[in-house]
Tab-separated table of C-alpha atoms in Angstrom:
chain	number	residue	atom	x	y	z
A	90	MET	CA	0.000	0.000	0.000
A	91	ALA	CA	2.845	2.369	0.793
A	92	VAL	CA	4.543	1.650	-2.555
A	93	THR	CA	1.248	2.164	-4.408
A	94	GLY	CA	0.627	5.504	-2.649
A	95	LEU	CA	4.153	6.668	-3.425
A	96	THR	CA	3.715	5.689	-7.076
A	97	CYS	CA	0.420	7.651	-7.320
A	98	LEU	CA	2.064	10.690	-5.708
A	99	SER	CA	4.984	10.533	-8.147
A	100	THR	CA	2.586	10.263	-11.107
A	101	PHE	CA	0.629	13.312	-9.869
A	102	LEU	CA	3.774	15.397	-9.441
A	103	LEU	CA	4.934	14.401	-12.913
A	104	LEU	CA	1.634	15.502	-14.454
A	105	ALA	CA	1.751	18.787	-12.538
A	106	ALA	CA	5.261	19.447	-13.794
A	107	ILE	CA	4.155	18.717	-17.377
A	108	VAL	CA	1.288	21.191	-17.032
A	109	LEU	CA	3.560	23.877	-15.585
A	110	LEU	CA	6.169	23.355	-18.301
A	111	SER	CA	3.619	23.319	-21.091
A	112	GLY	CA	3.939	27.132	-21.476
A	113	PRO	CA	1.257	29.776	-21.875
A	114	THR	CA	-2.220	28.950	-23.130
A	115	VAL	CA	-4.499	30.889	-25.388
A	116	ASN	CA	-8.278	30.788	-24.985
A	117	GLY	CA	-8.018	27.919	-22.529
A	118	ASN	CA	-6.191	25.578	-24.933
A	119	THR	CA	-3.252	23.670	-23.573
A	120	HIS	CA	-1.350	23.688	-26.888
A	121	LEU	CA	1.910	25.540	-27.015
A	122	VAL	CA	1.623	28.777	-28.957
A	123	HIS	CA	4.327	30.657	-30.770
A	124	ARG	CA	3.807	34.419	-30.537
A	125	ARG	CA	5.351	37.023	-32.816
A	126	PHE	CA	4.884	40.754	-32.679
A	127	GLU	CA	3.673	42.220	-35.980
A	128	TYR	CA	5.013	45.752	-36.250
A	129	LYS	CA	3.384	46.367	-39.631
A	130	TYR	CA	-0.046	45.991	-38.022
A	131	SER	CA	0.700	48.014	-34.883
A	132	PHE	CA	1.308	51.546	-33.707
A	133	LYS	CA	2.250	53.019	-30.351
A	134	PRO	CA	3.815	56.196	-28.915
A	135	PRO	CA	6.167	57.951	-28.844
A	136	TYR	CA	6.621	59.241	-32.387
A	137	LEU	CA	3.399	57.556	-33.443
A	138	ALA	CA	2.983	59.951	-36.339
A	139	GLN	CA	5.802	61.224	-38.534
A	140	LYS	CA	6.554	64.878	-39.217
A	141	ASP	CA	4.331	64.822	-42.273
A	142	GLY	CA	1.419	63.481	-40.190
A	143	THR	CA	1.449	59.938	-41.577
A	144	VAL	CA	1.407	56.800	-39.465
A	145	PRO	CA	3.809	54.087	-40.737
A	146	PHE	CA	1.979	51.112	-42.318
A	147	TRP	CA	-1.399	52.762	-41.607
A	148	GLU	CA	-3.676	55.223	-43.351
A	149	TYR	CA	-6.414	57.313	-41.818
A	150	GLY	CA	-9.105	59.681	-43.038
A	151	GLY	CA	-12.300	61.509	-42.227
A	152	ASN	CA	-11.995	63.628	-39.092
A	153	ALA	CA	-9.212	61.491	-37.599
A	154	ILE	CA	-6.117	63.324	-36.345
A	155	ALA	CA	-2.764	61.626	-35.702
A	156	SER	CA	-0.159	62.996	-33.285
A	157	SER	CA	3.029	61.706	-31.726
A	158	GLU	CA	1.171	60.298	-28.712
A	159	ASN	CA	-2.204	59.059	-30.007
A	160	VAL	CA	-4.685	58.976	-32.847
A	161	ARG	CA	-7.891	60.926	-32.230
A	162	ILE	CA	-10.342	58.942	-34.312
A	163	ALA	CA	-13.241	61.362	-33.741
A	164	PRO	CA	-13.028	64.670	-31.811
A	165	SER	CA	-15.657	65.929	-29.369
A	166	LEU	CA	-17.658	67.840	-31.977
A	167	ARG	CA	-21.066	67.033	-33.382
A	168	SER	CA	-21.403	64.722	-36.388
A	169	GLN	CA	-17.731	63.775	-36.647
A	170	LYS	CA	-16.503	60.510	-38.198
A	171	GLY	CA	-13.075	59.036	-38.737
A	172	ALA	CA	-11.158	55.779	-39.139
A	173	ILE	CA	-7.682	54.327	-39.446
A	174	TRP	CA	-6.843	51.110	-41.395
A	175	THR	CA	-3.789	48.974	-42.052
A	176	LYS	CA	-2.297	49.312	-45.524
A	177	GLN	CA	-1.879	45.584	-46.182
A	178	ARG	CA	-3.739	42.391	-45.430
A	179	THR	CA	-2.734	39.972	-42.724
A	180	ASN	CA	-0.638	36.931	-43.616
A	181	PHE	CA	-1.458	34.874	-40.505
A	182	ASP	CA	-4.549	32.944	-39.431
A	183	TRP	CA	-4.655	33.533	-35.675
A	184	TRP	CA	-3.946	36.792	-33.892
A	185	GLU	CA	-4.204	38.826	-30.714
A	186	VAL	CA	-4.799	42.583	-30.632
A	187	ASP	CA	-4.299	44.804	-27.591
A	188	ILE	CA	-6.005	48.230	-27.851
A	189	VAL	CA	-5.458	51.062	-25.366
A	190	PHE	CA	-8.020	53.833	-25.804
A	191	ARG	CA	-9.916	56.561	-23.978
A	192	VAL	CA	-13.478	57.802	-24.514
A	193	SER	CA	-14.102	61.019	-22.613
A	194	GLY	CA	-16.625	63.840	-22.734
A	195	ARG	CA	-18.245	66.554	-20.655
A	196	GLY	CA	-21.755	65.127	-20.721
A	197	ARG	CA	-23.286	62.520	-18.463
A	198	ILE	CA	-23.827	60.372	-21.553
A	199	GLY	CA	-21.868	60.309	-24.788
A	200	ALA	CA	-22.156	59.267	-28.419
A	201	ASP	CA	-21.743	57.351	-30.562
A	202	GLY	CA	-18.812	55.099	-29.808
A	203	LEU	CA	-15.687	53.300	-30.991
A	204	ALA	CA	-15.364	50.208	-33.209
A	205	PHE	CA	-12.653	47.614	-33.863
A	206	TRP	CA	-12.717	45.983	-37.301
A	207	TYR	CA	-11.310	42.867	-38.950
A	208	SER	CA	-12.703	42.626	-42.435
A	209	THR	CA	-11.706	41.445	-45.889
A	210	GLU	CA	-11.855	44.989	-47.286
A	211	LYS	CA	-11.085	48.369	-45.781
A	212	GLY	CA	-14.173	50.331	-44.850
A	213	ASP	CA	-15.077	53.913	-45.520
A	214	TYR	CA	-13.743	56.767	-43.359
A	215	THR	CA	-17.140	58.436	-42.990
A	216	GLY	CA	-19.452	55.435	-43.024
A	217	GLU	CA	-22.761	54.757	-41.314
A	218	VAL	CA	-21.580	52.207	-38.724
A	219	PHE	CA	-19.428	54.027	-36.153
A	220	GLY	CA	-17.642	55.870	-38.940
A	221	SER	CA	-17.057	52.831	-41.168
A	222	SER	CA	-18.930	51.069	-43.975
A	223	ASP	CA	-21.950	48.867	-43.551
A	224	ARG	CA	-22.295	45.357	-45.019
A	225	TRP	CA	-18.753	44.395	-44.088
A	226	VAL	CA	-17.324	40.882	-44.245
A	227	GLY	CA	-15.710	39.889	-40.966
A	228	LEU	CA	-15.850	41.012	-37.335
A	229	GLY	CA	-16.974	44.285	-35.851
A	230	LEU	CA	-16.409	44.853	-32.103
A	231	PHE	CA	-18.396	47.914	-31.024
A	232	PHE	CA	-17.878	50.029	-27.889
A	233	ASP	CA	-21.330	51.628	-28.019
A	234	SER	CA	-21.828	54.580	-25.650
A	235	PHE	CA	-25.299	55.783	-26.786
A	236	ASP	CA	-28.568	54.036	-25.917
A	237	ASN	CA	-30.542	54.004	-29.172
A	238	ASP	CA	-33.108	51.393	-28.072
A	239	ASN	CA	-33.734	53.193	-24.744
A	240	LYS	CA	-33.229	50.010	-22.712
A	241	HIS	CA	-30.689	51.613	-20.382
A	242	ASN	CA	-28.056	49.042	-21.293
A	243	ASN	CA	-25.242	51.322	-22.433
A	244	PRO	CA	-22.263	51.705	-22.540
A	245	TYR	CA	-22.089	48.218	-24.039
A	246	ILE	CA	-19.422	46.098	-25.751
A	247	SER	CA	-20.862	43.939	-28.522
A	248	ALA	CA	-19.419	41.693	-31.235
A	249	VAL	CA	-21.248	41.383	-34.571
A	250	LEU	CA	-20.343	39.102	-37.477
A	251	ASN	CA	-21.383	39.977	-41.010
A	252	ASP	CA	-21.057	38.184	-44.311
A	253	GLY	CA	-21.635	41.293	-46.414
A	254	THR	CA	-25.403	40.898	-46.778
A	255	LYS	CA	-26.724	42.392	-43.525
A	256	ARG	CA	-27.301	45.992	-42.611
A	257	PHE	CA	-26.444	46.978	-39.076
A	258	ASP	CA	-29.524	47.412	-36.859
A	259	HIS	CA	-28.940	50.888	-35.407
A	260	THR	CA	-32.411	51.102	-33.870
A	261	ASN	CA	-31.779	48.154	-31.534
A	262	ASP	CA	-28.019	48.802	-31.119
A	263	GLY	CA	-27.339	45.613	-33.056
A	264	SER	CA	-28.937	43.391	-30.402
A	265	THR	CA	-30.726	41.345	-33.075
A	266	GLN	CA	-27.379	40.545	-34.765
A	267	LEU	CA	-25.326	40.158	-31.601
A	268	LEU	CA	-22.765	37.366	-31.348
A	269	SER	CA	-21.928	38.127	-27.726
A	270	GLY	CA	-21.217	41.097	-25.500
A	271	CYS	CA	-21.009	42.548	-22.020
A	272	LEU	CA	-22.167	45.648	-20.181
A	273	ARG	CA	-19.105	47.700	-19.247
A	274	ASP	CA	-18.609	51.408	-18.616
A	275	PHE	CA	-15.600	52.775	-20.512
A	276	ARG	CA	-16.291	56.548	-20.459
A	277	ASN	CA	-14.422	59.148	-18.404
A	278	LYS	CA	-12.115	56.796	-16.545
A	279	PRO	CA	-9.069	57.997	-14.590
A	280	PHE	CA	-6.760	55.721	-16.603
A	281	PRO	CA	-6.952	54.605	-20.229
A	282	THR	CA	-9.172	51.589	-20.854
A	283	ARG	CA	-7.918	48.469	-22.596
A	284	ALA	CA	-9.363	45.682	-24.696
A	285	LYS	CA	-7.570	42.474	-25.637
A	286	ILE	CA	-9.118	40.556	-28.573
A	287	GLU	CA	-7.836	37.014	-29.128
A	288	TYR	CA	-8.760	34.794	-32.052
A	289	TYR	CA	-7.245	31.300	-32.000
A	290	ASN	CA	-8.618	27.942	-33.170
A	291	ASN	CA	-11.958	29.602	-34.078
A	292	ILE	CA	-12.405	30.835	-30.510
A	293	LEU	CA	-12.951	34.556	-30.008
A	294	THR	CA	-12.148	35.940	-26.544
A	295	VAL	CA	-12.458	39.562	-25.445
A	296	LEU	CA	-10.832	40.751	-22.213
A	297	PHE	CA	-11.545	44.236	-20.859
A	298	HIS	CA	-9.665	46.602	-18.536
A	299	ASN	CA	-12.038	49.177	-16.991
A	300	GLY	CA	-9.402	51.906	-16.508
A	301	MET	CA	-9.923	52.237	-12.753
A	302	THR	CA	-6.341	51.164	-11.953
A	303	ASN	CA	-2.975	51.679	-13.611
A	304	ASN	CA	-2.198	47.945	-13.545
A	305	ASP	CA	-1.728	46.860	-17.146
A	306	GLN	CA	-2.738	43.260	-16.381
A	307	ASP	CA	-5.972	43.987	-14.508
A	308	TYR	CA	-8.209	42.425	-17.160
A	309	GLU	CA	-11.601	40.805	-16.727
A	310	MET	CA	-13.501	38.492	-19.036
A	311	CYS	CA	-16.046	40.177	-21.280
A	312	PHE	CA	-17.110	37.184	-23.380
A	313	ARG	CA	-15.805	34.009	-25.028
A	314	ALA	CA	-17.411	32.656	-28.183
A	315	GLU	CA	-16.574	29.345	-29.882
A	316	ASN	CA	-17.007	28.183	-33.464
A	317	VAL	CA	-16.334	31.656	-34.818
A	318	VAL	CA	-15.203	31.562	-38.428
A	319	LEU	CA	-13.439	34.672	-39.694
A	320	PRO	CA	-11.738	35.307	-43.017
A	321	LYS	CA	-8.215	33.916	-43.333
A	322	THR	CA	-6.836	37.307	-44.274
A	323	GLY	CA	-8.136	40.798	-43.713
A	324	TYR	CA	-7.480	44.361	-42.641
A	325	PHE	CA	-7.422	45.730	-39.105
A	326	GLY	CA	-9.069	49.051	-38.430
A	327	VAL	CA	-10.483	51.386	-35.786
A	328	SER	CA	-13.275	53.861	-36.394
A	329	ALA	CA	-15.422	56.218	-34.321
A	330	ALA	CA	-18.339	58.589	-34.743
A	331	THR	CA	-20.239	61.285	-32.836
A	332	GLY	CA	-23.823	62.504	-33.144
A	333	GLY	CA	-25.831	65.126	-31.285
A	334	LEU	CA	-23.658	64.262	-28.286
A	335	ALA	CA	-19.890	64.176	-28.668
A	336	ASP	CA	-16.906	62.476	-27.023
A	337	ASP	CA	-13.202	62.425	-27.715
A	338	HIS	CA	-12.233	58.977	-29.056
A	339	ASP	CA	-8.473	58.526	-28.631
A	340	VAL	CA	-6.429	55.395	-29.376
A	341	PHE	CA	-2.961	55.203	-27.808
A	342	HIS	CA	-1.812	51.664	-28.615
A	343	PHE	CA	-2.758	49.145	-31.243
A	344	LEU	CA	-0.489	46.136	-30.766
A	345	THR	CA	-0.911	43.057	-32.940
A	346	THR	CA	0.620	39.672	-32.192
A	347	SER	CA	0.363	36.701	-34.526
A	348	LEU	CA	-0.262	33.278	-32.971
A	349	HIS	CA	1.224	30.140	-34.512
A	350	VAL	CA	1.391	26.471	-33.654
A	351	PRO	CA	5.000	25.526	-32.786
A	352	GLY	CA	6.812	24.151	-35.829
A	353	GLN	CA	4.386	25.725	-38.259
A	354	ILE	CA	6.819	28.503	-39.198
A	355	LYS	CA	10.558	28.595	-39.168
A	356	GLU	CA	12.364	31.642	-38.030
A	357	GLU	CA	14.820	32.662	-40.692
A	358	VAL	CA	17.943	34.283	-39.450
A	359	PRO	CA	18.634	37.249	-41.717
A	360	GLN	CA	21.901	36.853	-43.591
A	361	ASP	CA	23.635	40.158	-44.084
A	362	GLN	CA	25.923	39.965	-47.077
A	363	ASP	CA	27.947	42.936	-45.907
A	364	GLN	CA	28.521	41.614	-42.390
A	365	ALA	CA	31.961	40.162	-43.104
A	366	LYS	CA	32.972	43.243	-45.067
A	367	LEU	CA	31.949	45.586	-42.256
A	368	THR	CA	33.757	43.450	-39.688
A	369	GLN	CA	36.975	43.532	-41.723
A	370	GLU	CA	36.711	47.298	-42.195
A	371	TYR	CA	36.229	47.791	-38.475
A	372	GLN	CA	39.304	45.688	-37.651
A	373	ASP	CA	41.428	47.576	-40.189
A	374	TYR	CA	40.299	50.897	-38.793
A	375	GLN	CA	41.089	49.747	-35.241
A	376	LYS	CA	44.616	48.706	-36.259
A	377	LYS	CA	45.183	52.005	-38.045
A	378	LEU	CA	44.038	53.922	-34.980
A	379	ASP	CA	46.409	51.978	-32.715
A	380	LEU	CA	49.367	52.700	-35.044
A	381	GLN	CA	48.598	56.391	-35.125
A	382	LYS	CA	48.361	56.427	-31.348
A	383	GLU	CA	51.790	54.782	-30.969
A	384	GLU	CA	53.386	57.190	-33.424
A	385	TYR	CA	51.930	60.195	-31.641
A	386	GLN	CA	53.196	58.967	-28.282
A	387	LYS	CA	56.714	58.512	-29.735
A	388	GLU	CA	56.711	61.993	-31.220
A	389	HIS	CA	55.357	63.652	-28.060
A	390	PRO	CA	56.717	61.806	-25.029
A	391	GLU	CA	56.193	64.828	-22.763
A	392	LEU	CA	52.453	64.734	-23.412
A	393	GLN	CA	52.023	61.114	-22.433
A	394	LYS	CA	49.446	60.592	-19.756
A	395	ASP	CA	48.004	57.677	-17.977
A	396	ASP	CA	45.809	55.401	-19.920
A	397	LEU	CA	42.196	56.535	-19.974
A	398	GLU	CA	41.108	53.090	-18.947
A	399	ASN	CA	42.708	53.656	-15.568
A	400	TRP	CA	40.519	56.684	-15.053
A	401	PHE	CA	37.365	54.637	-15.098
A	402	GLU	CA	36.306	52.059	-12.593
A	403	ASP	CA	35.816	48.477	-13.605
A	404	TYR	CA	32.249	47.170	-13.515
A	405	ASN	CA	33.049	44.371	-11.069
A	406	ALA	CA	35.056	46.695	-8.847
A	407	ARG	CA	32.246	49.232	-8.809
A	408	GLU	CA	29.673	46.583	-7.918
A	409	LEU	CA	31.923	45.235	-5.150
A	410	ARG	CA	32.474	48.761	-3.827
A	411	GLN	CA	28.734	49.455	-3.783
A	412	ILE	CA	28.093	46.213	-1.900
A	413	TRP	CA	30.825	47.075	0.605
A	414	GLU	CA	29.440	50.590	1.146
A	415	ALA	CA	25.923	49.246	1.644
A	416	GLN	CA	27.140	46.697	4.208
A	417	THR	CA	29.191	49.340	6.002
A	418	ALA	CA	26.220	51.687	6.196
A	419	THR	CA	24.030	48.842	7.478
A	420	HIS	CA	26.631	47.982	10.120
A	421	ASP	CA	26.798	51.619	11.267
A	422	GLN	CA	23.054	51.806	11.538
A	423	LEU	CA	22.930	48.607	13.567
A	424	ARG	CA	25.627	49.950	15.878
A	425	THR	CA	23.682	53.181	16.377
A	426	LEU	CA	20.477	51.263	17.087
A	427	ASN	CA	22.354	49.075	19.601
A	428	THR	CA	23.627	52.183	21.410
A	429	LYS	CA	20.141	53.702	21.514
A	430	LEU	CA	18.717	50.442	22.822
A	431	ASP	CA	21.326	50.331	25.607
A	432	GLU	CA	20.400	53.883	26.615
A	433	VAL	CA	16.700	53.015	26.732
A	434	ILE	CA	17.391	49.907	28.825
A	435	GLY	CA	19.583	51.922	31.226
A	436	ARG	CA	16.904	54.583	31.697
A	437	GLN	CA	14.288	51.920	32.312
A	438	GLU	CA	16.469	50.223	34.933
A	439	ARG	CA	17.130	53.523	36.716
A	440	THR	CA	13.398	54.324	36.761
A	441	LEU	CA	12.552	50.903	38.159
A	442	GLY	CA	15.308	51.291	40.749
A	443	LEU	CA	13.852	54.576	41.983
A	444	LEU	CA	10.404	53.052	42.289
A	445	SER	CA	11.490	49.832	43.958
A	446	VAL	CA	14.419	50.708	46.234
A	447	GLN	CA	14.911	48.132	48.960
A	448	GLY	CA	16.482	48.549	52.364
A	449	GLY	CA	19.903	47.485	51.055
A	450	GLY	CA	19.725	50.033	48.282
A	451	GLY	CA	19.641	47.470	45.463
A	452	ALA	CA	16.945	46.810	42.909
A	453	PRO	CA	15.086	43.462	43.099
A	454	PRO	CA	15.763	40.915	40.383
A	455	PRO	CA	13.274	40.904	37.516
A	456	GLN	CA	10.593	38.257	37.301
A	457	PRO	CA	10.684	35.570	34.594
A	458	GLY	CA	7.903	37.326	32.703
A	459	GLY	CA	9.939	40.501	32.420
A	460	ALA	CA	8.020	42.535	35.038
A	461	PRO	CA	10.100	43.896	37.949
A	462	GLN	CA	9.502	42.451	41.387
A	463	ILE	CA	8.541	45.249	43.803
A	464	ALA	CA	8.795	44.562	47.503
A	465	SER	CA	5.727	45.462	49.541
A	466	GLY	CA	6.206	47.959	52.371
A	467	SER	CA	9.203	49.681	50.738
A	468	THR	CA	7.464	51.359	47.842
A	469	ILE	CA	5.065	54.233	47.411
A	470	GLN	CA	1.542	52.949	47.866
A	471	ARG	CA	-1.371	53.894	45.687
A	472	HIS	CA	-3.186	55.878	48.393
A	473	GLU	CA	-0.019	57.895	49.085
A	474	VAL	CA	0.230	58.789	45.437
A	475	ASP	CA	-3.459	59.799	45.429
A	476	ALA	CA	-2.966	61.934	48.540
A	477	LEU	CA	0.033	63.636	46.960
A	478	LEU	CA	-1.949	64.359	43.815
A	479	ARG	CA	-4.843	65.766	45.870
A	480	ASN	CA	-2.484	68.053	47.811
A	481	GLN	CA	-0.987	69.297	44.590
A	482	ASN	CA	-4.462	69.991	43.187
A	483	VAL	CA	-5.371	71.940	46.373
A	484	LEU	CA	-2.179	73.965	46.105
A	485	VAL	CA	-2.891	74.735	42.485
A	486	GLN	CA	-6.435	75.861	43.324
A	487	THR	CA	-5.189	78.027	46.194
A	488	VAL	CA	-2.569	79.678	44.044
A	489	THR	CA	-5.214	80.309	41.407
A	490	GLU	CA	-7.553	81.945	43.946
A	491	ILE	CA	-4.751	84.107	45.350
A	492	ARG	CA	-3.829	85.166	41.835
A	493	SER	CA	-7.445	86.128	41.116
A	494	ILE	CA	-7.721	88.101	44.382
A	495	ILE	CA	-4.489	89.975	43.684
A	496	GLY	CA	-5.709	90.747	40.183
A	497	GLU	CA	-9.023	92.051	41.505
A	498	VAL	CA	-7.279	94.267	44.102
A	499	ASN	CA	-4.941	95.589	41.439
A	500	THR	CA	-7.895	96.349	39.163
A	501	ARG	CA	-9.781	98.178	41.895
A	502	ALA	CA	-6.710	100.207	42.877
A	503	ASP	CA	-6.163	101.206	39.279
A	504	SER	CA	-9.803	102.260	38.929
A	505	ILE	CA	-9.639	104.369	42.126
A	506	LEU	CA	-6.442	106.062	41.002
A	507	ASN	CA	-7.912	106.767	37.568
A	508	ASN	CA	-11.100	108.235	39.068
A	509	GLN	CA	-9.179	110.486	41.445
A	510	ALA	CA	-6.790	111.519	38.652
A	511	ARG	CA	-9.786	112.750	36.655
A	512	ALA	CA	-10.964	114.872	39.640
A	513	PRO	CA	-10.458	118.702	39.397
A	514	THR	CA	-7.972	118.752	42.266
A	515	ALA	CA	-6.074	115.668	41.002
A	516	GLN	CA	-5.372	114.767	44.644
A	517	ILE	CA	-5.901	111.453	46.363
A	518	GLN	CA	-8.273	111.895	49.261
A	519	GLY	CA	-7.309	110.300	52.523
A	520	GLY	CA	-9.211	107.217	53.488
A	521	GLY	CA	-10.787	107.015	50.029
A	522	TYR	CA	-13.513	109.636	50.769
A	523	ASP	CA	-13.874	113.199	49.504
A	524	ILE	CA	-15.295	116.205	51.350
A	525	GLN	CA	-18.733	116.015	49.732
A	526	SER	CA	-19.329	112.422	50.745
A	527	LEU	CA	-18.172	113.201	54.279
A	528	MET	CA	-20.592	116.129	54.505
A	529	HIS	CA	-23.460	113.973	53.308
A	530	GLU	CA	-22.680	111.379	55.977
A	531	MET	CA	-22.506	114.079	58.686
A	532	ARG	CA	-25.846	115.511	57.550
A	533	ASP	CA	-27.494	112.101	57.661
A	534	GLY	CA	-26.054	111.478	61.131
A	535	MET	CA	-27.351	114.808	62.427
A	536	ASN	CA	-30.804	114.086	61.068
A	537	GLN	CA	-30.879	110.730	62.815
A	538	VAL	CA	-29.729	112.357	66.081
A	539	LYS	CA	-32.449	115.004	65.789
A	540	GLN	CA	-35.089	112.382	65.179
A	541	GLY	CA	-33.926	110.423	68.199
A	542	MET	CA	-33.871	113.498	70.447
A	543	ALA	CA	-37.354	114.523	69.261
A	544	GLY	CA	-38.686	111.136	70.222
A	545	VAL	CA	-37.077	111.304	73.642
A	546	THR	CA	-38.509	114.831	74.217
A	547	GLN	CA	-42.024	113.659	73.401
A	548	ARG	CA	-41.752	110.860	75.907
A	549	LEU	CA	-40.462	113.185	78.605
A	550	GLN	CA	-43.314	115.678	78.043
A	551	GLN	CA	-46.006	113.074	78.736
A	552	PRO	CA	-47.700	113.563	82.230
A	553	SER	CA	-47.375	109.966	83.231
A	554	ALA	CA	-43.757	109.986	82.272
A	555	GLN	CA	-43.142	113.161	84.257
A	556	ALA	CA	-44.781	111.673	87.316
A	557	ASN	CA	-42.796	108.486	87.130
A	558	VAL	CA	-39.424	109.878	85.992
A	559	GLN	CA	-37.325	111.411	88.724
A	560	CYS	CA	-33.852	112.689	88.310
A	561	PRO	CA	-31.263	111.013	90.369
A	562	THR	CA	-29.375	112.783	93.090
A	563	GLN	CA	-26.695	113.627	90.564
A	564	THR	CA	-27.245	116.416	88.003
A	565	CYS	CA	-28.866	115.189	84.698
A	566	LEU	CA	-27.318	116.028	81.262
A	567	GLY	CA	-29.292	118.647	79.409
A	568	MET	CA	-30.199	118.624	75.700
A	569	THR	CA	-28.176	121.736	74.910
A	570	THR	CA	-25.040	120.357	76.498
A	571	PHE	CA	-25.347	117.087	74.528
A	572	LEU	CA	-25.776	118.850	71.198
A	573	VAL	CA	-22.843	121.140	71.836
A	574	THR	CA	-20.662	118.160	72.686
A	575	ILE	CA	-21.633	116.382	69.437
A	576	LEU	CA	-20.865	119.447	67.346
A	577	ILE	CA	-17.455	119.859	68.993
A	578	HIS	CA	-16.543	116.256	68.186
A	579	LEU	CA	-17.664	116.606	64.590
A	580	SER	CA	-15.664	119.834	64.191
A	581	VAL	CA	-12.568	118.129	65.504
A	582	ILE	CA	-13.002	115.220	63.057
A	583	VAL	CA	-13.537	117.538	60.069
A	584	GLY	CA	-10.562	119.655	60.991
A	585	TYR	CA	-8.314	116.618	61.350
A	586	ASN	CA	-9.329	115.290	57.939
A	587	MET	CA	-8.691	118.626	56.282
A	588	TYR	CA	-5.295	118.899	57.955
A	589	ARG	CA	-4.308	115.407	56.829
A	590	ASP	CA	-5.406	116.097	53.226
A	591	SER	CA	-3.421	119.320	53.044
A	592	ARG	CA	-0.331	117.583	54.456
A	593	ASP	CA	-0.582	114.790	51.855
A	594	ALA	CA	-0.990	117.318	49.075
A	595	GLN	CA	2.125	119.197	50.160
A	596	ALA	CA	4.105	115.974	50.407
A	597	LYS	CA	3.207	115.045	46.772
A	598	LYS	CA	4.588	118.261	45.403
A	599	PHE	CA	8.097	116.890	45.815
A	600	TYR	CA	7.462	114.007	43.332
């Protein structure tokens, strides 16, 4: 059983290796394919068009415009038509075409579209079907951007075969003659869109790149049709047309590759008849140059210099030097990183030592998991840290309150000084009061005293009060004596205030 299982495994690996070594496949076929680029059926930038405006091996007409970077098949103007066709027929049966194009316009919808052609005869440059002729013989791949049948199924990519007897159904966008197709949006994309058309062993495959990425290989399957019979030879072409709506239809690349079964064609190595002659002439010229160099050095020995070859660095030496410099730079960087890491580790150890100092002054050994072992009873507890933070918060609040109080006192002092500076006398009154306010207070006090004395007099004048009230053995204070005493005190206070104000005013004259 073990031998049988090993044999089956070896057979499977052998088959897998055969599949991997079988090479690339086309259209799902496992046959080896020989690919050859056909430059006479291709164009690409730069220098796509020559100085005279022609495109090598191609001819264009209608409203098409060729530049060094692209071919504008139809510009964004109304009722424009144009096309570009190869000058000669194909001489291969199977092919692959890679088209890079862009359809862009200002409107939400565009018209009419772009078409790829493979037909036995070249079409017109201002024809009815996307700028080319109707009743063609071959394949027409249409990138239709206008919805003629109003089914909301555009932009659409459709393939239509024609044997030269059918007229294209514009009303239904060719849906009645459709070979296959797919619904894809190719207008106003950030990157150019791509289409890869492969025809091999009567199988037609169309791959599409939607232009949303700049990856050249980001293709997706549009359709694959079998049993498709196309003419053995034909012309390649691209056409475009606009209507009431207009888009710019630009083609950047048109790359054609012929597909062949291995062994079907033999690559002929071109034999240049003048190759030997040119080689001999080059050797003779080299010998003559060396002789002239030797003669010049003999005639001018003082002008001899080092060989120019010594001025330049050998390729191997330069590569070795670059490798050595890269390794040296890497080593220096590693050394710098090692130094930085040592500094970080040292700071971490010092921080842990401050937080976990024991009685002996040493730091505890780290735990296996990497966390430091902190001895209980010798470290700062959580509640102590909280208390310290609370005290700091209280101090900050107190300092803030004191700062606000000092600011308020400063503001009030400034306002008092400003008010007194605007006074006519421009003198600061002692105690913060002026003479008028003091007089008003004295007047109010006198009125209150009078009211109190009037009330006492009324009580004393009552008969019952006179009968019950008896003066003591000592002499009672009379009303006149009391009033005189009050006036004397008030006079003394007013005089003292005036004296103090005059003294302050005299003292300020020296500043």
